[in-house]
Every structure is written in C-alpha cells, then in structure tokens.
C-alpha cells in the first residue's frame, strides 16, 4: 500500500509539474523576447538568449521604453481604467440583486425569467455587436464610455447572475428566515447577511470580469472608436504589416501590471470571504 501510494503521489506531482511547465513556457518566451534587441528577435528564437545570459548585448530595455514613451499610451491607459472599473462594478451590483431575487424571492414568472437569463449565455458576443451599434448610433451614445459600459454590463450579466445565484442559493435558509422573522426586509437581509457571505463569489467574478474587460480589443474597437484603450493602442504599435511585433511583447507585460495587482488584491478578500460568516450549529 505504501509503495502504491508513493507511486500514485509521484505521478500526480510529475503531472502537475509538467502541466505547469508547459503552461508557463510561452510566457517565459514572451518575457525573454521583450528584453531582446529588435534584430535578435527577428532573426533568432528567444531560447538563443539563454545560451549567453550574462552578455550585456543580449538584453535591452529599449522595447519597454519605446512602448511607455509611445504617443498616446498614457491616455490609452487612463481610458482603459475609465472603461474597466465601472464596467466591472455595474454587472456585479445588478447581478447580486438579481441573484438574490431569483434565489430567495417568489414572484410570477421567476423560473421563466431565470431560464431566459441563462439562455443568453449561449448567445455569441459577435452576434450582438451590429444590432447594438445601430441602436447606439440612433440614440447618440456610439463612441462614448457610457455605451461601452452598458455593452460590457449586458455581456457580463448572464454569467454573473448564474455564478452568484449558484452561491447565494446554497446559503443556509435558516439565516434568511431568521432575519425575516426578526422583521428584516429583503433589502436588509441582502445587505446585512447575504452580501457579506457572498464575498468569495463576488471576488471571483470581479477578477474574471476585470481581466476580460482589461484585455478586450473587439468590443472597445467597435463601440468606443477613436477613444482608444490600451489594447487598441498596443495593436497599433505593432505596425500595419506586423513588423514591430517585438514591441507587443513588451507592451503585453506593461499591460499586465494592473491586472496582476487586482488579482492579488482580490485574492486576499477571496480567502477572507471563505472563512467569514461560519454558521454555528
């Protein structure tokens, strides 16, 4: 039994290490390429830099300086923040109230409405771009931040409601019933009990939503137009023929700074939420 358990654990460890290595290898390649001179990037593979890692001629920070000092990159960075923060908060706020209503409130047509919301998850994003753009053009909000906020909110709501509903509906019914017996309204029960206990689910979706919007290119390009975000600006830096793609490697890591900070910040609240609100039997 001990020998079998040893080989079983060894296989699992080997599989995990292999998957982690294969998953990380492309990122390492992009990082190494971002630190190599332009000519070296175009003429040889990134692994050649590791043959002589201590030679100064192998490494350079010029790619990063070119990206940071590029015309309009600071404005694009601010535009990305202006787009991402509200477009992350809005769907979470709406989805949290909707998930509570679907889970703990009874009203006519609840099941049918919930089925319609879940059905929207299978609608491809690209199908809705042209109809929404025509609607925005008719209402005069095409090319504005408001239009992009509403678009990202609408695209993110079905998944947000589904994830939060699965979590909120599994909370102990005794908590909700006890609060209502004490005279609490649904709004009070939601704000005082459900919302604090739903921190893990909210933090999880906030991470996914923030990363998706921050890295979005298609939706921003269609609805925002001339107000360029970071992904659009970085795509322009590569050149019309793709002959400057070495700048894209450096730009990728420049754009990763904020998402990484958000991920690690929300991860703390995620763990804290898992330990909070324990029910004493």
mmCIF file of C-alpha atoms in Angstrom:
data_model
loop_
_atom_site.group_PDB
_atom_site.id
_atom_site.type_symbol
_atom_site.label_atom_id
_atom_site.label_comp_id
_atom_site.label_asym_id
_atom_site.label_seq_id
_atom_site.Cartn_x
_atom_site.Cartn_y
_atom_site.Cartn_z
ATOM 1 C CA UNK A 1 0.000 0.000 0.000
ATOM 2 C CA UNK A 2 2.798 2.429 0.849
ATOM 3 C CA UNK A 3 4.617 1.690 -2.413
ATOM 4 C CA UNK A 4 1.404 2.117 -4.386
ATOM 5 C CA UNK A 5 0.633 5.378 -2.573
ATOM 6 C CA UNK A 6 4.185 6.626 -3.237
ATOM 7 C CA UNK A 7 3.979 5.957 -6.961
ATOM 8 C CA UNK A 8 0.484 7.450 -7.105
ATOM 9 C CA UNK A 9 1.646 10.689 -5.455
ATOM 10 C CA UNK A 10 4.785 10.791 -7.575
ATOM 11 C CA UNK A 11 2.710 10.520 -10.764
ATOM 12 C CA UNK A 12 0.402 13.324 -9.619
ATOM 13 C CA UNK A 13 3.354 15.545 -8.734
ATOM 14 C CA UNK A 14 5.035 14.821 -12.052
ATOM 15 C CA UNK A 15 1.836 15.572 -13.973
ATOM 16 C CA UNK A 16 1.285 18.849 -12.117
ATOM 17 C CA UNK A 17 4.883 19.971 -12.657
ATOM 18 C CA UNK A 18 4.728 19.053 -16.356
ATOM 19 C CA UNK A 19 1.461 20.943 -16.909
ATOM 20 C CA UNK A 20 2.778 23.965 -15.006
ATOM 21 C CA UNK A 21 5.971 23.939 -17.068
ATOM 22 C CA UNK A 22 4.136 23.714 -20.391
ATOM 23 C CA UNK A 23 1.684 26.415 -19.311
ATOM 24 C CA UNK A 24 4.444 28.795 -18.200
ATOM 25 C CA UNK A 25 6.841 28.227 -21.101
ATOM 26 C CA UNK A 26 5.094 30.562 -23.613
ATOM 27 C CA UNK A 27 5.005 33.346 -21.021
ATOM 28 C CA UNK A 28 8.718 32.922 -20.385
ATOM 29 C CA UNK A 29 9.318 33.107 -24.130
ATOM 30 C CA UNK A 30 7.355 36.362 -24.393
ATOM 31 C CA UNK A 31 9.246 37.820 -21.416
ATOM 32 C CA UNK A 32 12.625 36.916 -22.876
ATOM 33 C CA UNK A 33 11.622 38.323 -26.282
ATOM 34 C CA UNK A 34 10.547 41.591 -24.682
ATOM 35 C CA UNK A 35 14.068 42.032 -23.282
ATOM 36 C CA UNK A 36 15.940 41.260 -26.527
ATOM 37 C CA UNK A 37 17.063 43.750 -29.203
ATOM 38 C CA UNK A 38 14.838 44.115 -32.249
ATOM 39 C CA UNK A 39 17.283 42.492 -34.675
ATOM 40 C CA UNK A 40 17.784 39.468 -32.427
ATOM 41 C CA UNK A 41 14.032 38.994 -32.059
ATOM 42 C CA UNK A 42 13.550 38.995 -35.835
ATOM 43 C CA UNK A 43 16.491 36.726 -36.668
ATOM 44 C CA UNK A 44 16.552 34.056 -33.948
ATOM 45 C CA UNK A 45 14.373 32.304 -31.412
ATOM 46 C CA UNK A 46 14.059 33.535 -27.846
ATOM 47 C CA UNK A 47 15.860 30.480 -26.447
ATOM 48 C CA UNK A 48 19.098 31.648 -28.073
ATOM 49 C CA UNK A 49 19.309 34.427 -25.486
ATOM 50 C CA UNK A 50 19.656 31.797 -22.766
ATOM 51 C CA UNK A 51 22.857 30.437 -24.298
ATOM 52 C CA UNK A 52 24.797 33.508 -23.144
ATOM 53 C CA UNK A 53 22.594 35.008 -20.424
ATOM 54 C CA UNK A 54 25.320 37.184 -18.874
ATOM 55 C CA UNK A 55 26.272 39.115 -22.004
ATOM 56 C CA UNK A 56 25.020 42.703 -21.934
ATOM 57 C CA UNK A 57 24.429 42.783 -25.682
ATOM 58 C CA UNK A 58 21.793 40.068 -25.343
ATOM 59 C CA UNK A 59 19.428 42.149 -23.197
ATOM 60 C CA UNK A 60 17.885 45.590 -23.559
ATOM 61 C CA UNK A 61 15.059 47.666 -22.076
ATOM 62 C CA UNK A 62 14.551 49.674 -25.254
ATOM 63 C CA UNK A 63 11.371 47.819 -26.140
ATOM 64 C CA UNK A 64 9.802 48.856 -22.835
ATOM 65 C CA UNK A 65 10.933 52.474 -23.181
ATOM 66 C CA UNK A 66 9.509 52.612 -26.718
ATOM 67 C CA UNK A 67 6.159 51.296 -25.512
ATOM 68 C CA UNK A 68 5.945 53.542 -22.445
ATOM 69 C CA UNK A 69 7.041 56.644 -24.341
ATOM 70 C CA UNK A 70 4.790 55.958 -27.325
ATOM 71 C CA UNK A 71 2.473 58.788 -28.293
ATOM 72 C CA UNK A 72 -0.925 58.402 -26.636
ATOM 73 C CA UNK A 73 -0.077 55.398 -24.470
ATOM 74 C CA UNK A 74 -0.748 57.365 -21.254
ATOM 75 C CA UNK A 75 -4.170 58.457 -22.489
ATOM 76 C CA UNK A 76 -4.952 54.894 -23.556
ATOM 77 C CA UNK A 77 -4.007 53.654 -20.083
ATOM 78 C CA UNK A 78 -6.386 56.143 -18.448
ATOM 79 C CA UNK A 79 -9.143 55.267 -20.922
ATOM 80 C CA UNK A 80 -8.739 51.594 -20.054
ATOM 81 C CA UNK A 81 -9.170 52.340 -16.361
ATOM 82 C CA UNK A 82 -12.213 54.523 -17.085
ATOM 83 C CA UNK A 83 -13.762 51.666 -19.061
ATOM 84 C CA UNK A 84 -12.783 48.741 -16.836
ATOM 85 C CA UNK A 85 -13.683 49.951 -13.336
ATOM 86 C CA UNK A 86 -17.338 50.941 -13.961
ATOM 87 C CA UNK A 87 -17.862 48.000 -16.335
ATOM 88 C CA UNK A 88 -16.766 45.681 -13.522
ATOM 89 C CA UNK A 89 -18.816 47.292 -10.742
ATOM 90 C CA UNK A 90 -22.071 47.649 -12.700
ATOM 91 C CA UNK A 91 -22.686 43.973 -13.603
ATOM 92 C CA UNK A 92 -21.654 42.817 -10.125
ATOM 93 C CA UNK A 93 -24.120 45.222 -8.493
ATOM 94 C CA UNK A 94 -27.031 44.318 -10.757
ATOM 95 C CA UNK A 95 -26.237 40.587 -10.718
ATOM 96 C CA UNK A 96 -26.027 40.433 -6.911
ATOM 97 C CA UNK A 97 -29.545 41.866 -6.507
ATOM 98 C CA UNK A 98 -30.889 39.696 -9.317
ATOM 99 C CA UNK A 99 -29.296 36.532 -7.931
ATOM 100 C CA UNK A 100 -30.843 37.161 -4.514
ATOM 101 C CA UNK A 101 -34.253 37.742 -6.096
ATOM 102 C CA UNK A 102 -34.054 34.519 -8.099
ATOM 103 C CA UNK A 103 -32.843 32.543 -5.083
ATOM 104 C CA UNK A 104 -34.992 33.788 -2.192
ATOM 105 C CA UNK A 105 -37.893 35.842 -3.541
ATOM 106 C CA UNK A 106 -41.073 34.494 -5.111
ATOM 107 C CA UNK A 107 -42.668 36.417 -7.969
ATOM 108 C CA UNK A 108 -44.637 35.463 -11.097
ATOM 109 C CA UNK A 109 -42.531 34.188 -13.982
ATOM 110 C CA UNK A 110 -39.373 33.786 -11.901
ATOM 111 C CA UNK A 111 -38.360 30.449 -13.397
ATOM 112 C CA UNK A 112 -39.033 31.555 -16.962
ATOM 113 C CA UNK A 113 -37.106 34.782 -16.488
ATOM 114 C CA UNK A 114 -34.168 32.933 -14.959
ATOM 115 C CA UNK A 115 -34.167 30.471 -17.869
ATOM 116 C CA UNK A 116 -34.085 33.390 -20.306
ATOM 117 C CA UNK A 117 -31.133 34.929 -18.490
ATOM 118 C CA UNK A 118 -29.206 31.660 -18.521
ATOM 119 C CA UNK A 119 -30.093 31.170 -22.188
ATOM 120 C CA UNK A 120 -28.309 34.421 -23.013
ATOM 121 C CA UNK A 121 -25.032 32.759 -22.008
ATOM 122 C CA UNK A 122 -25.044 30.719 -25.214
ATOM 123 C CA UNK A 123 -25.536 33.761 -27.482
ATOM 124 C CA UNK A 124 -22.207 34.586 -29.166
ATOM 125 C CA UNK A 125 -20.866 38.017 -28.396
ATOM 126 C CA UNK A 126 -20.238 38.798 -32.056
ATOM 127 C CA UNK A 127 -23.905 38.318 -32.959
ATOM 128 C CA UNK A 128 -24.965 41.301 -30.834
ATOM 129 C CA UNK A 129 -22.309 43.785 -31.949
ATOM 130 C CA UNK A 130 -24.003 45.160 -35.085
ATOM 131 C CA UNK A 131 -27.555 45.466 -33.632
ATOM 132 C CA UNK A 132 -26.244 47.210 -30.510
ATOM 133 C CA UNK A 133 -24.047 49.518 -32.575
ATOM 134 C CA UNK A 134 -27.070 50.535 -34.696
ATOM 135 C CA UNK A 135 -29.034 51.206 -31.516
ATOM 136 C CA UNK A 136 -26.188 53.281 -30.104
ATOM 137 C CA UNK A 137 -25.936 55.282 -33.331
ATOM 138 C CA UNK A 138 -29.661 56.004 -33.267
ATOM 139 C CA UNK A 139 -29.563 57.113 -29.613
ATOM 140 C CA UNK A 140 -26.337 59.116 -29.928
ATOM 141 C CA UNK A 141 -24.187 57.170 -27.458
ATOM 142 C CA UNK A 142 -21.974 55.481 -30.035
ATOM 143 C CA UNK A 143 -18.314 56.160 -29.349
ATOM 144 C CA UNK A 144 -18.929 57.107 -25.708
ATOM 145 C CA UNK A 145 -17.815 55.482 -22.475
ATOM 146 C CA UNK A 146 -21.458 55.101 -21.428
ATOM 147 C CA UNK A 147 -22.171 52.920 -24.427
ATOM 148 C CA UNK A 148 -19.173 50.715 -23.707
ATOM 149 C CA UNK A 149 -20.116 50.417 -20.024
ATOM 150 C CA UNK A 150 -23.619 49.288 -20.947
ATOM 151 C CA UNK A 151 -22.283 46.824 -23.533
ATOM 152 C CA UNK A 152 -19.858 45.183 -21.121
ATOM 153 C CA UNK A 153 -22.536 45.122 -18.423
ATOM 154 C CA UNK A 154 -25.010 43.409 -20.725
ATOM 155 C CA UNK A 155 -22.463 40.879 -21.957
ATOM 156 C CA UNK A 156 -21.317 40.054 -18.424
ATOM 157 C CA UNK A 157 -24.678 39.925 -16.636
ATOM 158 C CA UNK A 158 -25.829 36.393 -17.603
ATOM 159 C CA UNK A 159 -22.666 34.738 -16.316
ATOM 160 C CA UNK A 160 -22.578 36.967 -13.246
ATOM 161 C CA UNK A 161 -26.177 36.163 -12.319
ATOM 162 C CA UNK A 162 -25.583 32.463 -12.863
ATOM 163 C CA UNK A 163 -22.441 32.333 -10.705
ATOM 164 C CA UNK A 164 -23.865 34.433 -7.877
ATOM 165 C CA UNK A 165 -27.171 32.568 -7.947
ATOM 166 C CA UNK A 166 -25.400 29.233 -7.505
ATOM 167 C CA UNK A 167 -23.609 30.607 -4.458
ATOM 168 C CA UNK A 168 -26.415 32.620 -2.857
ATOM 169 C CA UNK A 169 -28.990 29.861 -3.291
ATOM 170 C CA UNK A 170 -26.766 27.484 -1.299
ATOM 171 C CA UNK A 171 -26.633 29.717 1.776
ATOM 172 C CA UNK A 172 -28.448 28.272 4.818
ATOM 173 C CA UNK A 173 -32.151 29.067 4.628
ATOM 174 C CA UNK A 174 -32.224 29.486 8.416
ATOM 175 C CA UNK A 175 -30.247 32.713 8.099
ATOM 176 C CA UNK A 176 -32.757 34.311 5.735
ATOM 177 C CA UNK A 177 -35.785 33.018 7.637
ATOM 178 C CA UNK A 178 -34.408 34.193 10.995
ATOM 179 C CA UNK A 179 -33.777 37.667 9.613
ATOM 180 C CA UNK A 180 -37.322 37.913 8.212
ATOM 181 C CA UNK A 181 -38.811 36.671 11.492
ATOM 182 C CA UNK A 182 -36.941 39.496 13.234
ATOM 183 C CA UNK A 183 -38.624 41.954 10.874
ATOM 184 C CA UNK A 184 -35.886 42.420 8.307
ATOM 185 C CA UNK A 185 -36.922 43.217 4.758
ATOM 186 C CA UNK A 186 -35.426 41.512 1.723
ATOM 187 C CA UNK A 187 -33.166 44.506 1.157
ATOM 188 C CA UNK A 188 -31.906 44.386 4.756
ATOM 189 C CA UNK A 189 -31.367 40.628 4.626
ATOM 190 C CA UNK A 190 -29.446 41.031 1.400
ATOM 191 C CA UNK A 191 -27.244 43.884 2.603
ATOM 192 C CA UNK A 192 -26.584 42.607 6.130
ATOM 193 C CA UNK A 193 -26.407 38.830 5.618
ATOM 194 C CA UNK A 194 -26.218 37.675 2.009
ATOM 195 C CA UNK A 195 -23.799 40.255 0.656
ATOM 196 C CA UNK A 196 -21.056 39.729 3.293
ATOM 197 C CA UNK A 197 -21.321 35.947 2.933
ATOM 198 C CA UNK A 198 -21.140 36.200 -0.865
ATOM 199 C CA UNK A 199 -17.706 37.826 -0.877
ATOM 200 C CA UNK A 200 -15.956 34.745 -2.371
ATOM 201 C CA UNK A 201 -18.315 34.554 -5.356
ATOM 202 C CA UNK A 202 -18.276 38.323 -5.908
ATOM 203 C CA UNK A 203 -14.471 38.458 -5.720
ATOM 204 C CA UNK A 204 -14.169 35.556 -8.155
ATOM 205 C CA UNK A 205 -16.407 37.164 -10.754
ATOM 206 C CA UNK A 206 -14.775 40.565 -10.233
ATOM 207 C CA UNK A 207 -11.409 39.051 -11.132
ATOM 208 C CA UNK A 208 -12.747 37.415 -14.309
ATOM 209 C CA UNK A 209 -14.741 40.479 -15.363
ATOM 210 C CA UNK A 210 -11.859 42.876 -14.766
ATOM 211 C CA UNK A 211 -9.380 40.721 -16.676
ATOM 212 C CA UNK A 212 -11.815 40.204 -19.555
ATOM 213 C CA UNK A 213 -12.558 43.921 -19.973
ATOM 214 C CA UNK A 214 -8.950 45.000 -19.455
ATOM 215 C CA UNK A 215 -7.765 42.634 -22.200
ATOM 216 C CA UNK A 216 -10.731 43.288 -24.505
ATOM 217 C CA UNK A 217 -9.978 44.509 -28.015
ATOM 218 C CA UNK A 218 -13.042 43.751 -30.146
ATOM 219 C CA UNK A 219 -15.793 45.381 -28.068
ATOM 220 C CA UNK A 220 -13.740 48.504 -27.362
ATOM 221 C CA UNK A 221 -12.774 48.830 -31.012
ATOM 222 C CA UNK A 222 -16.400 48.551 -32.159
ATOM 223 C CA UNK A 223 -18.170 50.741 -29.589
ATOM 224 C CA UNK A 224 -15.536 53.250 -28.485
ATOM 225 C CA UNK A 225 -13.960 54.174 -31.801
ATOM 226 C CA UNK A 226 -11.440 56.999 -31.543
ATOM 227 C CA UNK A 227 -11.202 56.872 -27.736
ATOM 228 C CA UNK A 228 -8.527 54.225 -27.816
ATOM 229 C CA UNK A 229 -7.919 51.850 -24.938
ATOM 230 C CA UNK A 230 -4.633 50.142 -24.148
ATOM 231 C CA UNK A 231 -5.230 47.005 -26.202
ATOM 232 C CA UNK A 232 -6.133 49.029 -29.298
ATOM 233 C CA UNK A 233 -3.103 51.290 -28.871
ATOM 234 C CA UNK A 234 -0.736 48.360 -28.408
ATOM 235 C CA UNK A 235 -2.104 46.675 -31.519
ATOM 236 C CA UNK A 236 -1.327 49.821 -33.485
ATOM 237 C CA UNK A 237 2.259 49.815 -32.216
ATOM 238 C CA UNK A 238 2.939 46.517 -33.952
ATOM 239 C CA UNK A 239 2.760 48.218 -37.345
ATOM 240 C CA UNK A 240 0.379 47.681 -40.219
ATOM 241 C CA UNK A 241 2.465 44.788 -41.538
ATOM 242 C CA UNK A 242 3.307 43.291 -38.151
ATOM 243 C CA UNK A 243 6.981 44.240 -38.491
ATOM 244 C CA UNK A 244 7.090 45.694 -34.983
ATOM 245 C CA UNK A 245 5.680 42.766 -33.073
ATOM 246 C CA UNK A 246 8.664 42.836 -30.708
ATOM 247 C CA UNK A 247 7.008 45.899 -29.138
ATOM 248 C CA UNK A 248 3.904 43.847 -28.495
ATOM 249 C CA UNK A 249 5.853 41.511 -26.197
ATOM 250 C CA UNK A 250 6.955 44.455 -24.050
ATOM 251 C CA UNK A 251 3.504 46.009 -24.220
ATOM 252 C CA UNK A 252 1.953 42.755 -23.031
ATOM 253 C CA UNK A 253 3.902 42.893 -19.776
ATOM 254 C CA UNK A 254 3.237 46.615 -19.360
ATOM 255 C CA UNK A 255 -0.485 45.925 -19.617
ATOM 256 C CA UNK A 256 -0.205 43.039 -17.137
ATOM 257 C CA UNK A 257 0.793 45.238 -14.196
ATOM 258 C CA UNK A 258 -2.710 46.389 -13.227
ATOM 259 C CA UNK A 259 -4.473 43.004 -13.729
ATOM 260 C CA UNK A 260 -1.860 41.280 -11.578
ATOM 261 C CA UNK A 261 -2.301 43.889 -8.849
ATOM 262 C CA UNK A 262 -6.091 43.449 -8.959
ATOM 263 C CA UNK A 263 -5.782 39.663 -8.881
ATOM 264 C CA UNK A 264 -3.566 39.561 -5.809
ATOM 265 C CA UNK A 265 -5.611 42.237 -4.038
ATOM 266 C CA UNK A 266 -8.920 40.429 -4.567
ATOM 267 C CA UNK A 267 -7.360 37.076 -3.771
ATOM 268 C CA UNK A 268 -6.910 38.258 -0.190
ATOM 269 C CA UNK A 269 -10.599 39.135 0.074
ATOM 270 C CA UNK A 270 -11.461 35.863 -1.613
ATOM 271 C CA UNK A 271 -9.713 33.840 1.100
ATOM 272 C CA UNK A 272 -11.125 36.084 3.825
ATOM 273 C CA UNK A 273 -14.624 35.546 2.462
ATOM 274 C CA UNK A 274 -14.202 31.784 2.603
ATOM 275 C CA UNK A 275 -13.503 31.976 6.323
ATOM 276 C CA UNK A 276 -16.157 34.561 7.181
ATOM 277 C CA UNK A 277 -19.754 34.003 8.167
ATOM 278 C CA UNK A 278 -19.471 30.493 9.563
ATOM 279 C CA UNK A 279 -22.755 29.119 10.830
ATOM 280 C CA UNK A 280 -22.623 27.774 14.364
ATOM 281 C CA UNK A 281 -24.770 24.711 14.696
#
